[in-house]
Amino acid sequence: CTTTAEALAMGKFAIIPAHPSNSFFLQFPNCLPYQNKLEFAANLRWALEHEPEPLSPELSHQFTWQAATDRFIAASAITMREERIRAKAKKSRIDDRIAAFHIAVSKGKRGDVVRALAGAGPVAQQSGKWKPYIDGIKGRVSDAIETVASFGQDYTFWLFVVLFSSILYALWTKNALFSPALGSI
């Protein structure tokens, strides 16, 4: 997308697949979409034999931050009809619960553990004082993975069982997962 936008903004030809993700670019005269190898070859030949058209001020405006912001706002707007449909489907309640769960899981020591297990590296220790705890969990999980992986590919299911069990055990023993503030998850 970025390369296509840059080429078109510079007044160059862009030969791109005719795909819904490229629909924005089809409004530009220097955009040459193709659907198969034959169309690609024809577009390439045409581009080599012709000069690109200069962009009009209206089309040139499409590449500004203001135009991009306007498109973003238009795409993110929810109509009254969509809001009624969401309300009937109780989507906002589900969204609120997902957001609350995300916030609860990503805070403090619990958040450090989740980030570390997700592979966040040094960024995982945001609360600062839980590094030894996280390193211990990482060590146990790493040992479990190595042990199970050494048995071979046929035991992939058991790898996930051991990994998941290790995580739950670590969280359970430190009382991180089942705290009174969260209730039961």
XYZ file of N, CA and C in Angstrom:
555
model
N 0.810 -1.197 0.000
C 0.000 0.000 0.000
C 0.853 1.260 0.000
N 1.851 1.328 0.881
C 2.673 2.531 0.969
C 3.439 2.769 -0.316
N 4.002 1.712 -0.870
C 4.773 1.843 -2.105
C 3.874 2.296 -3.245
N 2.687 1.753 -3.325
C 1.741 2.138 -4.368
C 1.363 3.610 -4.221
N 1.058 4.024 -2.981
C 0.692 5.422 -2.742
C 1.848 6.356 -3.098
N 3.066 5.970 -2.725
C 4.224 6.808 -3.042
C 4.412 6.941 -4.550
N 4.303 5.838 -5.268
C 4.482 5.871 -6.725
C 3.425 6.764 -7.376
N 2.189 6.598 -6.980
C 1.112 7.397 -7.572
C 1.244 8.871 -7.199
N 1.642 9.148 -5.953
C 1.811 10.538 -5.523
C 2.944 11.223 -6.287
N 3.951 10.457 -6.690
C 5.060 11.021 -7.464
C 4.741 11.116 -8.950
N 3.538 10.686 -9.337
C 3.152 10.757 -10.735
C 3.697 9.613 -11.567
N 3.970 8.473 -10.940
C 4.481 7.292 -11.647
C 3.335 6.309 -11.870
N 3.575 5.345 -12.730
C 2.603 4.272 -12.916
C 2.711 3.290 -11.753
N 1.602 2.685 -11.393
C 1.567 1.606 -10.405
C 0.748 0.475 -11.005
N 1.381 -0.669 -11.198
C 0.689 -1.849 -11.731
C 0.402 -2.744 -10.528
N -0.872 -2.853 -10.204
C -1.265 -3.555 -8.976
C -2.353 -4.576 -9.264
N -2.477 -5.597 -8.418
C -3.554 -6.576 -8.595
C -4.930 -5.934 -8.400
N -5.884 -6.356 -9.175
C -7.266 -5.898 -9.012
C -7.851 -6.663 -7.827
N -7.756 -6.049 -6.661
C -8.152 -6.691 -5.413
C -8.880 -5.652 -4.561
N -9.850 -6.051 -3.749
C -10.583 -5.073 -2.932
C -9.670 -4.199 -2.054
N -8.549 -4.729 -1.598
C -7.649 -3.922 -0.762
C -6.997 -2.790 -1.546
N -7.027 -2.869 -2.864
C -6.439 -1.827 -3.706
C -7.481 -0.886 -4.301
N -8.721 -0.977 -3.875
C -9.797 -0.196 -4.499
C -9.562 1.313 -4.408
N -8.924 1.793 -3.333
C -8.653 3.218 -3.198
C -7.810 3.737 -4.368
N -6.866 2.943 -4.827
C -5.931 3.396 -5.852
C -6.532 3.420 -7.256
N -7.655 2.748 -7.455
C -8.247 2.661 -8.791
C -8.757 4.006 -9.316
N -8.923 4.995 -8.443
C -9.396 6.312 -8.878
C -8.317 7.120 -9.594
N -7.065 6.672 -9.510
C -5.964 7.417 -10.110
C -5.696 6.914 -11.526
N -5.498 7.857 -12.481
C -5.311 7.446 -13.879
C -4.018 6.658 -14.115
N -3.024 6.809 -13.261
C -1.749 6.100 -13.430
C -1.746 4.729 -12.753
N -2.870 4.347 -12.191
C -2.998 3.022 -11.581
C -3.461 2.045 -12.660
N -2.704 0.989 -12.839
C -3.022 0.002 -13.873
C -3.277 -1.351 -13.203
N -4.549 -1.667 -12.937
C -4.851 -2.941 -12.261
C -4.839 -4.111 -13.244
N -4.496 -5.288 -12.723
C -4.516 -6.500 -13.540
C -5.173 -7.634 -12.756
N -5.714 -8.601 -13.527
C -6.357 -9.756 -12.902
C -5.634 -11.060 -13.208
N -4.772 -11.051 -14.201
C -4.041 -12.267 -14.545
C -2.700 -11.873 -15.165
N -1.896 -12.864 -15.517
C -0.561 -12.620 -16.055
C -0.603 -11.855 -17.377
N -1.578 -12.165 -18.196
C -1.691 -11.509 -19.498
C -1.979 -10.011 -19.336
N -2.915 -9.668 -18.436
C -3.211 -8.262 -18.167
C -2.004 -7.552 -17.555
N -1.277 -8.245 -16.696
C -0.079 -7.644 -16.104
C 0.931 -7.291 -17.196
N 1.178 -8.238 -18.094
C 2.131 -8.002 -19.183
C 1.666 -6.851 -20.073
N 0.370 -6.797 -20.385
C -0.163 -5.718 -21.220
C -0.014 -4.368 -20.521
N -0.296 -4.313 -19.212
C -0.152 -3.068 -18.453
C 1.311 -2.628 -18.374
N 2.197 -3.583 -18.202
C 3.620 -3.271 -18.144
C 4.091 -2.687 -19.474
N 3.690 -3.324 -20.546
C 4.076 -2.826 -21.874
C 3.523 -1.416 -22.105
N 2.254 -1.209 -21.746
C 1.631 0.097 -21.925
C 2.369 1.163 -21.103
N 2.714 0.816 -19.846
C 3.413 1.767 -18.977
C 4.793 2.116 -19.536
N 5.467 1.154 -20.140
C 6.789 1.409 -20.711
C 6.722 2.275 -21.964
N 5.606 2.223 -22.667
C 5.469 2.952 -23.923
C 4.802 4.315 -23.782
N 4.270 4.644 -22.611
C 3.540 5.893 -22.418
C 4.106 6.668 -21.225
N 3.777 7.938 -21.182
C 4.149 8.804 -20.061
C 2.969 8.879 -19.093
N 3.234 8.877 -17.786
C 2.143 9.002 -16.812
C 1.492 10.380 -16.882
N 0.199 10.413 -16.578
C -0.526 11.686 -16.546
C -0.168 12.422 -15.258
N -0.034 13.746 -15.311
C 0.185 14.496 -14.064
C -1.086 14.455 -13.202
N -0.895 14.466 -11.893
C -2.038 14.411 -10.978
C -2.754 15.760 -10.933
N -4.062 15.707 -10.937
C -4.859 16.930 -10.768
C -4.760 17.350 -9.296
N -5.053 18.601 -8.986
C -5.016 19.036 -7.581
C -5.973 18.230 -6.686
N -7.131 17.844 -7.241
C -8.093 17.055 -6.440
C -7.514 15.680 -6.097
N -6.909 15.029 -7.090
C -6.332 13.710 -6.831
C -5.077 13.825 -5.972
N -4.323 14.869 -6.164
C -3.132 15.085 -5.350
C -3.510 15.268 -3.877
N -4.653 15.907 -3.636
C -5.140 16.118 -2.262
C -5.406 14.787 -1.555
N -5.736 13.742 -2.296
C -6.031 12.434 -1.700
C -4.841 11.854 -0.926
N -3.625 12.351 -1.228
C -2.431 11.841 -0.561
C -2.002 12.680 0.633
N -2.806 13.648 1.041
C -2.459 14.484 2.194
C -2.945 13.827 3.486
N -2.372 14.264 4.614
C -2.789 13.743 5.909
C -4.240 14.126 6.199
N -4.632 15.300 5.760
C -6.013 15.747 5.991
C -7.004 14.804 5.314
N -6.718 14.444 4.052
C -7.612 13.536 3.335
C -7.618 12.155 3.991
N -6.446 11.702 4.432
C -6.360 10.395 5.103
C -7.147 10.415 6.410
N -7.049 11.518 7.152
C -7.799 11.646 8.407
C -9.298 11.659 8.126
N -9.709 12.365 7.091
C -11.134 12.392 6.729
C -11.637 10.998 6.372
N -10.830 10.239 5.617
C -11.234 8.864 5.261
C -11.316 7.989 6.507
N -10.381 8.169 7.432
C -10.379 7.386 8.671
C -11.630 7.668 9.497
N -11.974 8.930 9.631
C -13.157 9.306 10.410
C -14.418 8.753 9.748
N -14.483 8.853 8.428
C -15.659 8.333 7.711
C -15.777 6.820 7.869
N -14.649 6.117 7.844
C -14.681 4.657 7.960
C -15.024 4.209 9.373
N -14.683 5.007 10.389
C -14.919 4.590 11.770
C -16.262 5.041 12.312
N -16.990 5.830 11.565
C -18.288 6.318 12.034
C -19.298 5.172 12.100
N -20.127 5.216 13.124
C -21.185 4.221 13.286
C -22.512 4.928 13.064
N -23.305 4.405 12.163
C -24.609 5.010 11.884
C -25.585 4.652 12.999
N -26.694 5.361 13.036
C -27.722 5.072 14.040
C -28.247 3.639 13.869
N -28.387 3.217 12.620
C -28.860 1.858 12.345
C -27.873 0.824 12.895
N -26.583 1.051 12.666
C -25.572 0.125 13.181
C -25.566 0.108 14.708
N -25.796 1.268 15.316
C -25.841 1.339 16.771
C -27.029 0.551 17.320
N -28.183 0.646 16.661
C -29.354 -0.136 17.102
C -29.079 -1.630 16.976
N -28.439 -2.037 15.891
C -28.104 -3.453 15.693
C -27.142 -3.920 16.789
N -26.125 -3.082 17.099
C -25.176 -3.433 18.165
C -25.884 -3.535 19.511
N -26.813 -2.620 19.759
C -27.530 -2.634 21.037
C -28.385 -3.897 21.160
N -29.064 -4.281 20.072
C -29.880 -5.498 20.097
C -29.018 -6.735 20.325
N -27.846 -6.746 19.730
C -26.955 -7.897 19.868
C -26.140 -7.838 21.162
N -26.344 -6.777 21.944
C -25.634 -6.564 23.202
C -24.117 -6.525 23.002
N -23.701 -5.987 21.871
C -22.273 -5.898 21.546
C -21.537 -4.970 22.504
N -22.178 -3.874 22.918
C -21.462 -2.935 23.777
C -21.148 -3.562 25.135
N -22.044 -4.396 25.657
C -21.767 -5.081 26.922
C -20.601 -6.045 26.763
N -20.578 -6.759 25.648
C -19.475 -7.687 25.392
C -18.173 -6.911 25.259
N -18.195 -5.802 24.530
C -17.005 -4.967 24.381
C -16.520 -4.467 25.735
N -17.455 -4.044 26.581
C -17.086 -3.557 27.917
C -16.440 -4.663 28.743
N -16.980 -5.861 28.677
C -16.406 -6.982 29.431
C -15.024 -7.352 28.920
N -14.863 -7.346 27.601
C -13.545 -7.646 27.025
C -12.539 -6.587 27.463
N -12.936 -5.328 27.434
C -12.039 -4.245 27.848
C -11.672 -4.382 29.323
N -12.648 -4.694 30.174
C -12.377 -4.854 31.604
C -11.431 -6.020 31.852
N -11.634 -7.116 31.136
C -10.747 -8.277 31.272
C -9.328 -7.914 30.842
N -9.208 -7.213 29.718
C -7.900 -6.806 29.211
C -7.171 -5.922 30.227
N -7.886 -4.978 30.792
C -7.278 -4.080 31.772
C -6.852 -4.860 33.010
N -7.723 -5.760 33.484
C -7.399 -6.525 34.679
C -6.195 -7.437 34.465
N -6.103 -8.045 33.303
C -5.023 -8.988 33.025
C -3.707 -8.276 32.746
N -3.756 -7.045 32.277
C -2.523 -6.383 31.864
C -1.922 -5.462 32.921
N -2.486 -5.430 34.129
C -1.982 -4.544 35.172
C -0.973 -5.251 36.068
N -0.004 -4.494 36.559
C 0.905 -4.927 37.612
C 1.636 -6.221 37.337
N 1.776 -7.029 38.397
C 2.522 -8.285 38.313
C 1.891 -9.225 37.296
N 0.571 -9.311 37.302
C -0.139 -10.177 36.364
C 0.169 -9.767 34.925
N 0.159 -8.469 34.662
C 0.479 -7.963 33.335
C 1.906 -8.270 32.936
N 2.843 -8.171 33.904
C 4.234 -8.506 33.618
C 4.353 -9.958 33.180
N 3.646 -10.836 33.869
C 3.697 -12.262 33.535
C 3.106 -12.508 32.139
N 1.963 -11.913 31.865
C 1.319 -12.091 30.558
C 2.235 -11.585 29.448
N 2.815 -10.401 29.642
C 3.717 -9.853 28.626
C 4.955 -10.723 28.452
N 5.510 -11.230 29.549
C 6.699 -12.078 29.455
C 6.389 -13.377 28.715
N 5.266 -13.983 29.022
C 4.897 -15.230 28.362
C 4.554 -15.019 26.893
N 4.131 -13.803 26.550
C 3.824 -13.492 25.157
C 5.081 -13.120 24.375
N 6.227 -13.069 25.064
C 7.486 -12.807 24.388
C 7.850 -11.344 24.299
N 7.381 -10.533 25.233
C 7.642 -9.100 25.166
C 9.079 -8.723 25.500
N 9.844 -9.633 26.068
C 11.239 -9.330 26.372
C 11.355 -8.309 27.486
N 12.306 -7.357 27.350
C 12.544 -6.389 28.421
C 11.336 -5.501 28.714
N 10.442 -5.352 27.762
C 9.266 -4.509 27.950
C 8.301 -5.144 28.949
N 8.435 -6.437 29.180
C 7.496 -7.144 30.041
C 7.526 -6.641 31.472
N 8.684 -6.251 31.972
C 8.790 -5.849 33.376
C 8.444 -4.374 33.546
N 7.170 -4.054 33.419
C 6.755 -2.667 33.550
C 6.534 -2.262 34.996
N 6.220 -3.215 35.858
C 6.032 -2.847 37.258
C 7.356 -2.815 37.994
N 8.424 -3.359 37.413
C 9.773 -3.206 37.938
C 10.211 -4.198 38.981
N 9.395 -4.529 39.965
C 9.856 -5.332 41.096
C 9.626 -6.834 40.939
N 9.127 -7.270 39.801
C 8.752 -8.674 39.666
C 9.686 -9.462 38.765
N 10.855 -8.924 38.442
C 11.785 -9.589 37.528
C 12.136 -11.009 37.991
N 12.521 -11.230 39.268
C 12.858 -12.606 39.680
C 11.677 -13.575 39.512
N 10.486 -13.097 39.825
C 9.288 -13.925 39.687
C 9.079 -14.328 38.231
N 9.180 -13.352 37.315
C 8.990 -13.615 35.884
C 10.086 -14.530 35.358
N 11.325 -14.283 35.775
C 12.426 -15.142 35.328
C 12.222 -16.579 35.776
N 11.690 -16.757 36.982
C 11.412 -18.114 37.471
C 10.351 -18.807 36.630
N 9.290 -18.092 36.303
C 8.230 -18.659 35.466
C 8.776 -18.979 34.085
N 9.546 -18.038 33.517
C 10.124 -18.282 32.193
C 11.008 -19.523 32.212
N 11.789 -19.684 33.280
C 12.664 -20.852 33.391
C 11.874 -22.148 33.449
N 10.813 -22.174 34.269
C 10.002 -23.390 34.377
C 9.312 -23.710 33.063
N 8.766 -22.689 32.401
C 8.091 -22.904 31.120
C 9.090 -23.362 30.072
N 10.255 -22.725 30.052
C 11.289 -23.093 29.085
C 11.734 -24.535 29.295
N 11.928 -24.933 30.568
C 12.311 -26.321 30.864
C 11.226 -27.293 30.417
N 9.974 -26.930 30.657
C 8.871 -27.808 30.257
C 8.825 -27.958 28.744
N 9.016 -26.864 28.036
C 9.001 -26.920 26.567
C 10.130 -27.802 26.056
N 11.332 -27.604 26.596
C 12.472 -28.404 26.154
C 12.252 -29.887 26.438
N 11.713 -30.194 27.603
C 11.480 -31.596 27.970
C 10.479 -32.246 27.031
N 9.368 -31.567 26.819
C 8.336 -32.137 25.960
C 8.800 -32.190 24.508
N 9.497 -31.151 24.051
C 9.960 -31.115 22.670
C 10.963 -32.217 22.394
N 11.702 -32.632 23.414
C 12.696 -33.690 23.209
C 12.031 -35.038 22.933
N 10.753 -35.191 23.269
C 10.048 -36.444 22.995
C 9.649 -36.586 21.529
N 9.673 -35.478 20.788
C 9.358 -35.547 19.364
C 8.058 -34.864 19.015
N 7.806 -34.794 17.724
C 6.650 -34.069 17.211
C 5.326 -34.723 17.567
N 5.312 -36.000 17.790
C 4.061 -36.700 18.078
C 3.431 -36.241 19.387
N 4.192 -35.560 20.214
C 3.701 -35.163 21.521
C 3.391 -33.673 21.604
N 3.049 -33.069 20.479
C 2.765 -31.633 20.445
C 1.610 -31.280 21.377
N 0.584 -32.120 21.387
C -0.556 -31.870 22.262
C -0.101 -31.786 23.716
N 0.759 -32.701 24.139
C 1.221 -32.725 25.517
C 2.100 -31.522 25.830
N 2.777 -31.006 24.821
C 3.561 -29.786 25.003
C 2.641 -28.656 25.464
N 1.515 -28.509 24.793
C 0.576 -27.449 25.164
C -0.047 -27.721 26.530
N -0.312 -28.966 26.842
C -0.876 -29.299 28.150
C 0.099 -28.918 29.253
N 1.367 -29.301 29.100
C 2.371 -29.000 30.121
C 2.589 -27.493 30.227
N 2.667 -26.828 29.085
C 2.872 -25.383 29.083
C 1.727 -24.676 29.788
N 0.509 -25.008 29.427
C -0.656 -24.381 30.033
C -0.725 -24.688 31.529
N -0.438 -25.924 31.899
C -0.454 -26.311 33.311
C 0.595 -25.545 34.097
N 1.779 -25.373 33.512
C 2.848 -24.630 34.188
C 2.443 -23.187 34.440
N 1.821 -22.600 33.454
C 1.388 -21.207 33.591
C 0.332 -21.093 34.678
N -0.671 -21.968 34.635
C -1.717 -21.920 35.656
C -1.157 -22.186 37.051
N -0.240 -23.140 37.158
C 0.358 -23.440 38.456
C 1.105 -22.228 38.988
N 1.894 -21.591 38.111
C 2.674 -20.427 38.539
C 1.756 -19.301 38.994
N 0.701 -19.062 38.251
C -0.229 -17.999 38.620
C -1.019 -18.360 39.879
N -1.402 -19.623 40.001
C -2.188 -20.063 41.149
C -1.370 -19.964 42.427
N -0.116 -20.401 42.375
C 0.703 -20.407 43.590
C 1.037 -18.992 44.052
N 1.070 -18.054 43.149
C 1.337 -16.669 43.534
C 0.045 -15.890 43.732
N -1.096 -16.586 43.622
C -2.401 -15.968 43.839
C -2.646 -14.801 42.890
N -2.081 -14.868 41.695
C -2.221 -13.764 40.754
C -3.501 -13.863 39.943
N -3.909 -15.091 39.621
C -5.042 -15.237 38.726
C -6.378 -15.085 39.450
N -6.425 -15.556 40.677
C -7.716 -15.562 41.388
C -7.647 -14.586 42.561
N -7.638 -13.331 42.259
C -7.566 -12.320 43.310
C -8.983 -11.839 43.628
N -9.197 -11.353 44.850
C -10.527 -10.872 45.216
C -10.987 -9.705 44.343
N -10.052 -8.919 43.834
C -10.445 -7.761 43.011
C -11.112 -8.180 41.729
N -10.676 -9.308 41.188
C -11.239 -9.774 39.912
C -12.441 -10.683 40.105
N -12.521 -11.315 41.248
C -13.518 -12.355 41.384
C -13.007 -13.569 40.657
N -13.864 -14.411 40.184
C -13.384 -15.559 39.398
C -13.537 -15.230 37.927
N -12.517 -15.541 37.182
C -12.510 -15.215 35.747
C -13.202 -16.305 34.979
